[in-house]
Amino acid sequence: MKYHLETILNFFIKRHTNANAESFNSKIKLFRANQRGVVGIKFFLFRMEKLFA
């Protein structure tokens, strides 16, 4: 609790959350699940850049 106290209080003081980061993370996970057959890392990163940039 002590370790996360500042970030917990940050929500109540400034109304900041990490919802945008969590949403983006779930989009990446869904994209990875759909691209199971992609072998090349360069191509995978290229596709991610085109979709999410």
mmCIF file with all atom_site columns, C-alpha atoms in Angstrom, residues 5-40:
data_model
loop_
_atom_site.group_PDB
_atom_site.id
_atom_site.type_symbol
_atom_site.label_atom_id
_atom_site.label_alt_id
_atom_site.label_comp_id
_atom_site.label_asym_id
_atom_site.label_entity_id
_atom_site.label_seq_id
_atom_site.pdbx_PDB_ins_code
_atom_site.Cartn_x
_atom_site.Cartn_y
_atom_site.Cartn_z
_atom_site.occupancy
_atom_site.B_iso_or_equiv
_atom_site.pdbx_formal_charge
_atom_site.auth_seq_id
_atom_site.auth_comp_id
_atom_site.auth_asym_id
_atom_site.auth_atom_id
_atom_site.pdbx_PDB_model_num
ATOM 1  C CA . LEU A 1 5  ? 0.056  5.409   -2.243  1.00 0.00 ? 5  LEU A CA 1
ATOM 2  C CA . GLU A 1 6  ? 1.203  8.290   -4.463  1.00 0.00 ? 6  GLU A CA 1
ATOM 3  C CA . THR A 1 7  ? -0.407 6.875   -7.613  1.00 0.00 ? 7  THR A CA 1
ATOM 4  C CA . ILE A 1 8  ? -3.592 6.007   -5.742  1.00 0.00 ? 8  ILE A CA 1
ATOM 5  C CA . LEU A 1 9  ? -3.871 9.529   -4.381  1.00 0.00 ? 9  LEU A CA 1
ATOM 6  C CA . ASN A 1 10 ? -3.049 10.927  -7.829  1.00 0.00 ? 10 ASN A CA 1
ATOM 7  C CA . PHE A 1 11 ? -6.411 9.671   -9.077  1.00 0.00 ? 11 PHE A CA 1
ATOM 8  C CA . PHE A 1 12 ? -8.340 11.436  -6.352  1.00 0.00 ? 12 PHE A CA 1
ATOM 9  C CA . ILE A 1 13 ? -6.362 14.686  -6.579  1.00 0.00 ? 13 ILE A CA 1
ATOM 10 C CA . LYS A 1 14 ? -5.839 15.105  -10.334 1.00 0.00 ? 14 LYS A CA 1
ATOM 11 C CA . ARG A 1 15 ? -8.265 12.481  -11.752 1.00 0.00 ? 15 ARG A CA 1
ATOM 12 C CA . HIS A 1 16 ? -5.442 10.805  -13.706 1.00 0.00 ? 16 HIS A CA 1
ATOM 13 C CA . THR A 1 17 ? -5.794 7.138   -14.603 1.00 0.00 ? 17 THR A CA 1
ATOM 14 C CA . ASN A 1 18 ? -3.914 4.718   -16.802 1.00 0.00 ? 18 ASN A CA 1
ATOM 15 C CA . ALA A 1 19 ? -7.042 3.794   -18.782 1.00 0.00 ? 19 ALA A CA 1
ATOM 16 C CA . ASN A 1 20 ? -5.475 4.922   -22.078 1.00 0.00 ? 20 ASN A CA 1
ATOM 17 C CA . ALA A 1 21 ? -2.442 2.710   -21.524 1.00 0.00 ? 21 ALA A CA 1
ATOM 18 C CA . GLU A 1 22 ? -4.613 -0.259  -20.560 1.00 0.00 ? 22 GLU A CA 1
ATOM 19 C CA . SER A 1 23 ? -6.792 0.223   -23.633 1.00 0.00 ? 23 SER A CA 1
ATOM 20 C CA . PHE A 1 24 ? -3.747 0.376   -25.901 1.00 0.00 ? 24 PHE A CA 1
ATOM 21 C CA . ASN A 1 25 ? -2.316 -2.720  -24.216 1.00 0.00 ? 25 ASN A CA 1
ATOM 22 C CA . SER A 1 26 ? -5.508 -4.681  -24.890 1.00 0.00 ? 26 SER A CA 1
ATOM 23 C CA . LYS A 1 27 ? -5.459 -3.576  -28.552 1.00 0.00 ? 27 LYS A CA 1
ATOM 24 C CA . ILE A 1 28 ? -1.882 -4.856  -28.890 1.00 0.00 ? 28 ILE A CA 1
ATOM 25 C CA . LYS A 1 29 ? -2.826 -8.180  -27.271 1.00 0.00 ? 29 LYS A CA 1
ATOM 26 C CA . LEU A 1 30 ? -5.762 -8.594  -29.654 1.00 0.00 ? 30 LEU A CA 1
ATOM 27 C CA . PHE A 1 31 ? -3.540 -7.741  -32.625 1.00 0.00 ? 31 PHE A CA 1
ATOM 28 C CA . ARG A 1 32 ? -0.937 -10.301 -31.485 1.00 0.00 ? 32 ARG A CA 1
ATOM 29 C CA . ALA A 1 33 ? -3.631 -12.966 -31.174 1.00 0.00 ? 33 ALA A CA 1
ATOM 30 C CA . ASN A 1 34 ? -4.807 -12.277 -34.723 1.00 0.00 ? 34 ASN A CA 1
ATOM 31 C CA . GLN A 1 35 ? -1.267 -12.339 -36.173 1.00 0.00 ? 35 GLN A CA 1
ATOM 32 C CA . ARG A 1 36 ? -0.280 -15.796 -34.962 1.00 0.00 ? 36 ARG A CA 1
ATOM 33 C CA . GLY A 1 37 ? 1.152  -16.861 -38.319 1.00 0.00 ? 37 GLY A CA 1
ATOM 34 C CA . VAL A 1 38 ? 3.528  -13.912 -38.681 1.00 0.00 ? 38 VAL A CA 1
ATOM 35 C CA . VAL A 1 39 ? 7.084  -15.127 -38.247 1.00 0.00 ? 39 VAL A CA 1
ATOM 36 C CA . GLY A 1 40 ? 9.133  -12.003 -38.953 1.00 0.00 ? 40 GLY A CA 1
#
